[in-house]
PDB file of C-alpha atoms in Angstrom:
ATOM      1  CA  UNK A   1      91.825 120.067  87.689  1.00 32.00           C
ATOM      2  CA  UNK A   2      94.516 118.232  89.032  1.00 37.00           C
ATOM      3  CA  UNK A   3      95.581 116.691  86.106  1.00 35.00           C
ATOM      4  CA  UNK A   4      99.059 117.248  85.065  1.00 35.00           C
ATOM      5  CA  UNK A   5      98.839 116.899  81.560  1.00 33.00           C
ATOM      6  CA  UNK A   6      95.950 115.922  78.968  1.00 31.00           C
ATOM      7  CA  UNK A   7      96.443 112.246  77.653  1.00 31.00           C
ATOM      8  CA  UNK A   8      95.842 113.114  74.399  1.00 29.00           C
ATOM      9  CA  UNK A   9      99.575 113.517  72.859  1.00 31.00           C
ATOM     10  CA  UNK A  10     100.489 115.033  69.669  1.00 31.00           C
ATOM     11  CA  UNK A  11     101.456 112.734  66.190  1.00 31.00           C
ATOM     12  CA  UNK A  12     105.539 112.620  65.784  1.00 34.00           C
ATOM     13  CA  UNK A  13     108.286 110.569  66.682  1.00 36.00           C
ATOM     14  CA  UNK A  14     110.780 110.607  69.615  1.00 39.00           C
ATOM     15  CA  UNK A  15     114.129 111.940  69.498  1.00 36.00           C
ATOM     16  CA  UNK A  16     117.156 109.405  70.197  1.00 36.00           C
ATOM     17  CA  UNK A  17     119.959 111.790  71.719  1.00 36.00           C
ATOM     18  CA  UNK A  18     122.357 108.950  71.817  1.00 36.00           C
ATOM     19  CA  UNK A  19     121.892 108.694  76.031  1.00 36.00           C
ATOM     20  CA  UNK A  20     121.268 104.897  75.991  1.00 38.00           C
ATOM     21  CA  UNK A  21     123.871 104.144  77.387  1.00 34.00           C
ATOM     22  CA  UNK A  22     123.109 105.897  80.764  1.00 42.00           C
ATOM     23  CA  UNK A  23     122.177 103.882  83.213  1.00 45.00           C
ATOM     24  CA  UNK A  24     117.755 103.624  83.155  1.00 48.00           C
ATOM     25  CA  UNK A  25     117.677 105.887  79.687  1.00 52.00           C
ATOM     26  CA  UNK A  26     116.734 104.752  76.765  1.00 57.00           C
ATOM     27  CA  UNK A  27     115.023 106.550  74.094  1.00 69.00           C
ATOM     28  CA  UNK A  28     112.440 104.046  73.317  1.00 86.00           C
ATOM     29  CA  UNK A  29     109.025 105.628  75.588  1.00 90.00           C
ATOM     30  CA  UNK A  30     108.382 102.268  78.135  1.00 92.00           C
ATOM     31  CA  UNK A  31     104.509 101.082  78.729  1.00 93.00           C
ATOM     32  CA  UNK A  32     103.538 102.536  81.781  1.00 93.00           C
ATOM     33  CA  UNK A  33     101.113 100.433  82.769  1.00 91.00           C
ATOM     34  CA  UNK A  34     102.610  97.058  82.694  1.00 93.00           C
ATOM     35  CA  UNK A  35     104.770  96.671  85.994  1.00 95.00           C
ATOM     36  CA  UNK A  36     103.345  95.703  88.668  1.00 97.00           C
ATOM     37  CA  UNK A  37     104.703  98.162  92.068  1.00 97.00           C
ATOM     38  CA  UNK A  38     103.899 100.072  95.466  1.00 98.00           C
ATOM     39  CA  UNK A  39     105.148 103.764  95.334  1.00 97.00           C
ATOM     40  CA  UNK A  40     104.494 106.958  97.826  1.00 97.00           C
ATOM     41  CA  UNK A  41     104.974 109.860  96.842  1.00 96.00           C
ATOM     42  CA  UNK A  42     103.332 113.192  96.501  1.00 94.00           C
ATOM     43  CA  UNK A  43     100.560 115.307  93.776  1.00 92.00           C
ATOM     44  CA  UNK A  44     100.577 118.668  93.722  1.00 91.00           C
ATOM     45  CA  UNK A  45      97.936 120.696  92.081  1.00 84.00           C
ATOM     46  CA  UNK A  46      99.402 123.040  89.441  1.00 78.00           C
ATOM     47  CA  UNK A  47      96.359 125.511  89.843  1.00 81.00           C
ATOM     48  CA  UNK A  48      96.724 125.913  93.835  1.00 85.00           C
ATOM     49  CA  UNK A  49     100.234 124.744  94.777  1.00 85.00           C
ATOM     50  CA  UNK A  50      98.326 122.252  97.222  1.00 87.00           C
ATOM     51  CA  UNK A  51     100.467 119.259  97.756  1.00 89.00           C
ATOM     52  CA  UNK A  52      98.910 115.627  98.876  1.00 90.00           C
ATOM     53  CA  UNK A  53     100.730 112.516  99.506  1.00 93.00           C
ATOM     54  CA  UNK A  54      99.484 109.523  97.811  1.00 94.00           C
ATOM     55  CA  UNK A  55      99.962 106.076  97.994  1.00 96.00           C
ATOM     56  CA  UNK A  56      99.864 104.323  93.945  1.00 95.00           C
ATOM     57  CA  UNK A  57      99.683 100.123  93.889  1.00 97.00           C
ATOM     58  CA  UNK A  58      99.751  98.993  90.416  1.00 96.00           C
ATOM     59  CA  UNK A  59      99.567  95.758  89.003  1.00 96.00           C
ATOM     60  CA  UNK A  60      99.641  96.229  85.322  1.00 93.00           C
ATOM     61  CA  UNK A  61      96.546  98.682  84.412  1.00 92.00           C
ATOM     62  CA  UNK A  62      95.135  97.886  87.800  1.00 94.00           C
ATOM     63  CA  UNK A  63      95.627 100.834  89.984  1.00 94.00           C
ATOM     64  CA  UNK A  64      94.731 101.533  93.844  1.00 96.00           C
ATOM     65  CA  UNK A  65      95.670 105.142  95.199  1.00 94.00           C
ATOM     66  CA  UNK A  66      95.322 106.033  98.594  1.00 95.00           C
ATOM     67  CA  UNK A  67      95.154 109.566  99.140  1.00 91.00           C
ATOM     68  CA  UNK A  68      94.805 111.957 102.816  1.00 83.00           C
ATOM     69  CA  UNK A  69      93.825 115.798 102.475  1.00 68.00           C
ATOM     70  CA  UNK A  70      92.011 118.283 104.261  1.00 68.00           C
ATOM     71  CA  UNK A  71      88.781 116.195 103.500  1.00 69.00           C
ATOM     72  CA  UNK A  72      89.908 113.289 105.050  1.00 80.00           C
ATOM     73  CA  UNK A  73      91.000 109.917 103.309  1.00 89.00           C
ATOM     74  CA  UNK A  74      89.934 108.620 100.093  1.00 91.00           C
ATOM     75  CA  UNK A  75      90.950 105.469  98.520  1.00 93.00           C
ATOM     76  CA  UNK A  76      90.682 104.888  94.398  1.00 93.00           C
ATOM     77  CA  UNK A  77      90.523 101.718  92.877  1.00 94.00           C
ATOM     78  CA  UNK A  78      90.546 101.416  88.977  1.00 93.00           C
ATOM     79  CA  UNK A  79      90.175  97.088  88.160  1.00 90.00           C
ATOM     80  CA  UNK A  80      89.489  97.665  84.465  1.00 87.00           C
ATOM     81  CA  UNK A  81      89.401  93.439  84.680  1.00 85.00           C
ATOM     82  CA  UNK A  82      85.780  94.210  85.761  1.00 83.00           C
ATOM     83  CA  UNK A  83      85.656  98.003  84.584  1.00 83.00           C
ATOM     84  CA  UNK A  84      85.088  99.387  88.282  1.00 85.00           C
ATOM     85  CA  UNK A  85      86.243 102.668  89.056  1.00 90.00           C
ATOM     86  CA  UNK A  86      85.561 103.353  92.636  1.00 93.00           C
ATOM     87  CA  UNK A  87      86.042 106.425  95.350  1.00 91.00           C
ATOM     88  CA  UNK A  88      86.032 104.820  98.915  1.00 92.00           C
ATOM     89  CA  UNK A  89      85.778 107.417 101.622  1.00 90.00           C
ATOM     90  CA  UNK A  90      84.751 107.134 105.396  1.00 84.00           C
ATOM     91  CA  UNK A  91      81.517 108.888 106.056  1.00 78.00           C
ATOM     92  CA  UNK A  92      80.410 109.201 109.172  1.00 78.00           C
ATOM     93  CA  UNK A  93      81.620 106.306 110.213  1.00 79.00           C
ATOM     94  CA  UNK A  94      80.403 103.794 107.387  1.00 84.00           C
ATOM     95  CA  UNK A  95      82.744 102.890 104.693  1.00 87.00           C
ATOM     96  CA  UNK A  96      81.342 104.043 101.087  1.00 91.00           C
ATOM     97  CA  UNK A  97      82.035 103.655  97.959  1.00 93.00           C
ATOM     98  CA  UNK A  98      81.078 105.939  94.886  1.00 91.00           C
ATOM     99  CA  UNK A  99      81.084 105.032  91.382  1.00 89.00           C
ATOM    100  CA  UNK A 100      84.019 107.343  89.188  1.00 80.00           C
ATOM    101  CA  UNK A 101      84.934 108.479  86.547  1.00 75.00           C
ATOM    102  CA  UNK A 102      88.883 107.536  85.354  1.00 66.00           C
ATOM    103  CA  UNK A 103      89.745 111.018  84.867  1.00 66.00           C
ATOM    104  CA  UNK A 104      88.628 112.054  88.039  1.00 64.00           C
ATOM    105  CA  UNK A 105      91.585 111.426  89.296  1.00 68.00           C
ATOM    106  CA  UNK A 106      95.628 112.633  89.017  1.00 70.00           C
ATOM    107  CA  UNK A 107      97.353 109.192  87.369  1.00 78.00           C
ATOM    108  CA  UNK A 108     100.336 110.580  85.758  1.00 83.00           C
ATOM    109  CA  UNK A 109     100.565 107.029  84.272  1.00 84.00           C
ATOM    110  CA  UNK A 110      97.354 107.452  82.568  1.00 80.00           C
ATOM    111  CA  UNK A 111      98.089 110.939  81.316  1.00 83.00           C
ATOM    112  CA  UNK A 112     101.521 109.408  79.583  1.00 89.00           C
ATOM    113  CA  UNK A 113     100.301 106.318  78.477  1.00 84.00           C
ATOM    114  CA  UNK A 114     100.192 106.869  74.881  1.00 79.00           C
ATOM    115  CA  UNK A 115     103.013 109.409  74.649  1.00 71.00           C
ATOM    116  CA  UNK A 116     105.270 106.927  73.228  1.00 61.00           C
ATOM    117  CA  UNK A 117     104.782 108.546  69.535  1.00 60.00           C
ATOM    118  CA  UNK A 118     104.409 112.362  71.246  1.00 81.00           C
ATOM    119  CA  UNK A 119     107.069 113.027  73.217  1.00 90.00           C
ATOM    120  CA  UNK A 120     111.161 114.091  73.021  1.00 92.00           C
ATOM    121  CA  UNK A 121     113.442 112.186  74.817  1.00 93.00           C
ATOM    122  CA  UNK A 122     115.648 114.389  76.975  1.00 94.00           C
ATOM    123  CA  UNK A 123     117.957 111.909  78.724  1.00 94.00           C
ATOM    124  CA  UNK A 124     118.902 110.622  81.658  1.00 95.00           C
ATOM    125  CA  UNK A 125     117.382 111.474  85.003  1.00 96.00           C
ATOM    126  CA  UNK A 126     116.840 110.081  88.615  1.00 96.00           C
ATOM    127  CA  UNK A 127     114.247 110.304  92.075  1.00 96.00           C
ATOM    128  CA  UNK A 128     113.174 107.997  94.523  1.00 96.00           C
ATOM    129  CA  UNK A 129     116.711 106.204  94.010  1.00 96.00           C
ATOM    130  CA  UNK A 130     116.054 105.259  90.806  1.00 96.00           C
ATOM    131  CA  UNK A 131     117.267 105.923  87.411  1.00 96.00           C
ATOM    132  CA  UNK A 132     114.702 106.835  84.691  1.00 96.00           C
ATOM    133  CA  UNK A 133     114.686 108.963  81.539  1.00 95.00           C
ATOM    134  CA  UNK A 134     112.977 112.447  81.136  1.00 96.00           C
ATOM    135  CA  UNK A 135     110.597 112.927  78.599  1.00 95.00           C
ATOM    136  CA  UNK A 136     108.986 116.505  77.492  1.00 95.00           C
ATOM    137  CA  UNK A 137     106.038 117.446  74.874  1.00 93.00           C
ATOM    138  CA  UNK A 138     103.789 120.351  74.677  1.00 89.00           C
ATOM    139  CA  UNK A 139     100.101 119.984  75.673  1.00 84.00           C
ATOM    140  CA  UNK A 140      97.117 122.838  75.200  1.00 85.00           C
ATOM    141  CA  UNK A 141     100.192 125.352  75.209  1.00 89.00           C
ATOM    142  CA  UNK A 142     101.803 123.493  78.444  1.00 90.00           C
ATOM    143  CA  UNK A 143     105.387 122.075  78.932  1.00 93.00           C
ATOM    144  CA  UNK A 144     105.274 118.797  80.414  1.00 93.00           C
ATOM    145  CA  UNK A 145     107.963 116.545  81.339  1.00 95.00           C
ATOM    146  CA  UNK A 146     108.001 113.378  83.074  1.00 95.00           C
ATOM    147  CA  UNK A 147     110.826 111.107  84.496  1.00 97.00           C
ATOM    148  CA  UNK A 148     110.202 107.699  84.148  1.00 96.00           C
ATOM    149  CA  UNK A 149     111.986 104.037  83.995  1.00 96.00           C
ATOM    150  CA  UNK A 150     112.965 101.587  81.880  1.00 94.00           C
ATOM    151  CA  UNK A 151     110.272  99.530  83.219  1.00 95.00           C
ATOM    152  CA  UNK A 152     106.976 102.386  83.105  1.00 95.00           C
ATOM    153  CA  UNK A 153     107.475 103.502  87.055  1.00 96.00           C
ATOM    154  CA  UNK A 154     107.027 107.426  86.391  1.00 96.00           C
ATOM    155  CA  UNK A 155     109.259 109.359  89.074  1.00 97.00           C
ATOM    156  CA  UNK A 156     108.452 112.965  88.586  1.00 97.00           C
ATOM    157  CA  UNK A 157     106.213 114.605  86.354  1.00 95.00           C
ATOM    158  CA  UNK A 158     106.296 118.481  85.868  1.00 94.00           C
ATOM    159  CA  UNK A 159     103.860 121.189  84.092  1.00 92.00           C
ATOM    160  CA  UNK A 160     105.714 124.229  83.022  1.00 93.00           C
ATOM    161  CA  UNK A 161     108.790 123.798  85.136  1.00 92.00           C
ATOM    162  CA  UNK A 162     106.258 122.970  88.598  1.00 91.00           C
ATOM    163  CA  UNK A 163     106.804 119.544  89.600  1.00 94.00           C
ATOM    164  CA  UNK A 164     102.558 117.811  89.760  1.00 93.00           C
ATOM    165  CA  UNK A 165     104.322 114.503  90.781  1.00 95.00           C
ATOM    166  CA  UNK A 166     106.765 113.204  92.727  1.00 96.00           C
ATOM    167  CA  UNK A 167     108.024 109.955  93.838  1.00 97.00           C
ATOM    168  CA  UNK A 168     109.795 109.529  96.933  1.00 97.00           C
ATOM    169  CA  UNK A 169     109.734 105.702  97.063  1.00 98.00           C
ATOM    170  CA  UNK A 170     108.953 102.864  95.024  1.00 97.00           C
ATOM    171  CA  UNK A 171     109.260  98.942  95.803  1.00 97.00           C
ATOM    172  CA  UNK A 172     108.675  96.499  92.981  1.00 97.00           C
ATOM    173  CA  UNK A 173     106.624  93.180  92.791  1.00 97.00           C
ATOM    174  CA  UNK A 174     103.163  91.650  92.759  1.00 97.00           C
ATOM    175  CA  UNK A 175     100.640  92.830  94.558  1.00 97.00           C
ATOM    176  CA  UNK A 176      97.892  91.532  95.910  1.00 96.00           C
ATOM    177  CA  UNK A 177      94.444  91.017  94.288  1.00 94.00           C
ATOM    178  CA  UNK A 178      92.889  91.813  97.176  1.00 94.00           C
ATOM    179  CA  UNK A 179      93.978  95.875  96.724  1.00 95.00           C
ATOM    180  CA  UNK A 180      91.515  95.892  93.799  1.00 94.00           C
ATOM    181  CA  UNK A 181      88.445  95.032  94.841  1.00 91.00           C
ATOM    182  CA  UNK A 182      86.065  96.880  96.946  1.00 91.00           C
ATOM    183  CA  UNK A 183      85.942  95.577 100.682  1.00 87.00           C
ATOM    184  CA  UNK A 184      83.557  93.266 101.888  1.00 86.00           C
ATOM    185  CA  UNK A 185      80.472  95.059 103.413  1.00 82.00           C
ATOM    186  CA  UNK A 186      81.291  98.773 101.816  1.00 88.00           C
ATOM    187  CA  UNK A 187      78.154 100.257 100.641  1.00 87.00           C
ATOM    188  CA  UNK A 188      77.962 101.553  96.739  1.00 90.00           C
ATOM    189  CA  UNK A 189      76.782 104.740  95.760  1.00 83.00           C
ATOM    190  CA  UNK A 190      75.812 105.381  92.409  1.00 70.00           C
ATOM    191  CA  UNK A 191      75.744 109.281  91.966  1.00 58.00           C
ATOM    192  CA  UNK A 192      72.809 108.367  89.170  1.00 51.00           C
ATOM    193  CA  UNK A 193      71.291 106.464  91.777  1.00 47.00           C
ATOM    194  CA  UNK A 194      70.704 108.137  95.165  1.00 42.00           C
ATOM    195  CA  UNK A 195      69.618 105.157  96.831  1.00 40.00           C
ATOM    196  CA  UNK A 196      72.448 103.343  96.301  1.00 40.00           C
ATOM    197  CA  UNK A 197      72.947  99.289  96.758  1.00 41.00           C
ATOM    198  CA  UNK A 198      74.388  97.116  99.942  1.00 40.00           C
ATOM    199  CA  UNK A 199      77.124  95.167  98.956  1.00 41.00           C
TER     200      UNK A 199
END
């Protein structure tokens, strides 16, 4: 429910308004899920208005978000290296991990990751300090935009003129291995398999 826009982008080709020259903009749509960053920022769900921050590590199409709400907090990790998708949360005390889905989760960069051929190329635009360029396409009967740089880091994202995601501050570089793996000890649920494993 929280996602901000369906992955699935329409056939076409995007628009070059003749903005490459701006600082960040550039009408070719970057690969977001190459660079390799720490960002905090904030998700908001377009249904309720609830905002949460979040925490998004990437390393290429690795991903860790770390996430606090009402619930308490809950860490994702997404290694597709090993094709884990884990939900760590603190119950009770003891540190668990549940088996996930990938679209269980809001990951704007996984909802624009093939919009490349979909989307219109507005022009320049900025957040967390950074210059980007704004994209927009229509999904299920949605306007979507999203504010990304040259090099994939997606700034703000937007659903019908309600901003879903926003960045606040990013900081580039390699990140450790260690954020994508599940900690030593954690036990593993399996939602298909009540009794779980030790790990």
């Amino acid at each position: 429910a929280w996602a901000a826009c369906n992955p699935l982008a329409p056939s076409g080709e995007a628009s070059n308004s003749g903005a490459d020259a701006d600082a960040g903009a550039s009408s070719v749509f970057p690969n977001v899920e190459s660079a390799s960053y720490r960002a905090e920022g904030s998700i908001t769900n377009p249904q309720t208005g609830e905002a949460t921050p979040i925490v998004m590590i990437r390393d290429g199409q690795k991903v860790r978000m770390e996430m606090t709400s009402a619930r308490g907090e809950v860490t994702v990790i997404n290694n597709p290296d090993t094709g884990d998708i884990y939900s760590i949360v603190n119950a009770g005390g003891r540190l668990m991990a549940i088996r996930a889905e990938a679209d269980a989760f809001p990951n704007p960069a996984a909802e624009w990751a093939d919009a490349g051929a979909g989307a219109t190329f507005n022009g320049p635009c900025t957040g967390a300090g950074q210059a980007g360029a704004e994209w927009a396409r229509q999904t299920d009967g949605h306007a979507d935009t999203v504010c990304v740089t040259h090099d994939g880091i997606i700034l703000k994202a937007t659903r019908d003129g309600v901003t879903t995601w926003d960045t606040a501050m990013v900081e580039r570089g390699a990140q450790s291995a260690d954020l994508f793996v599940l900690p030593e000890g954690v036990q593993v649920m399996d939602l298909g398999n009540l009794s779980g494993q030790g790990r």
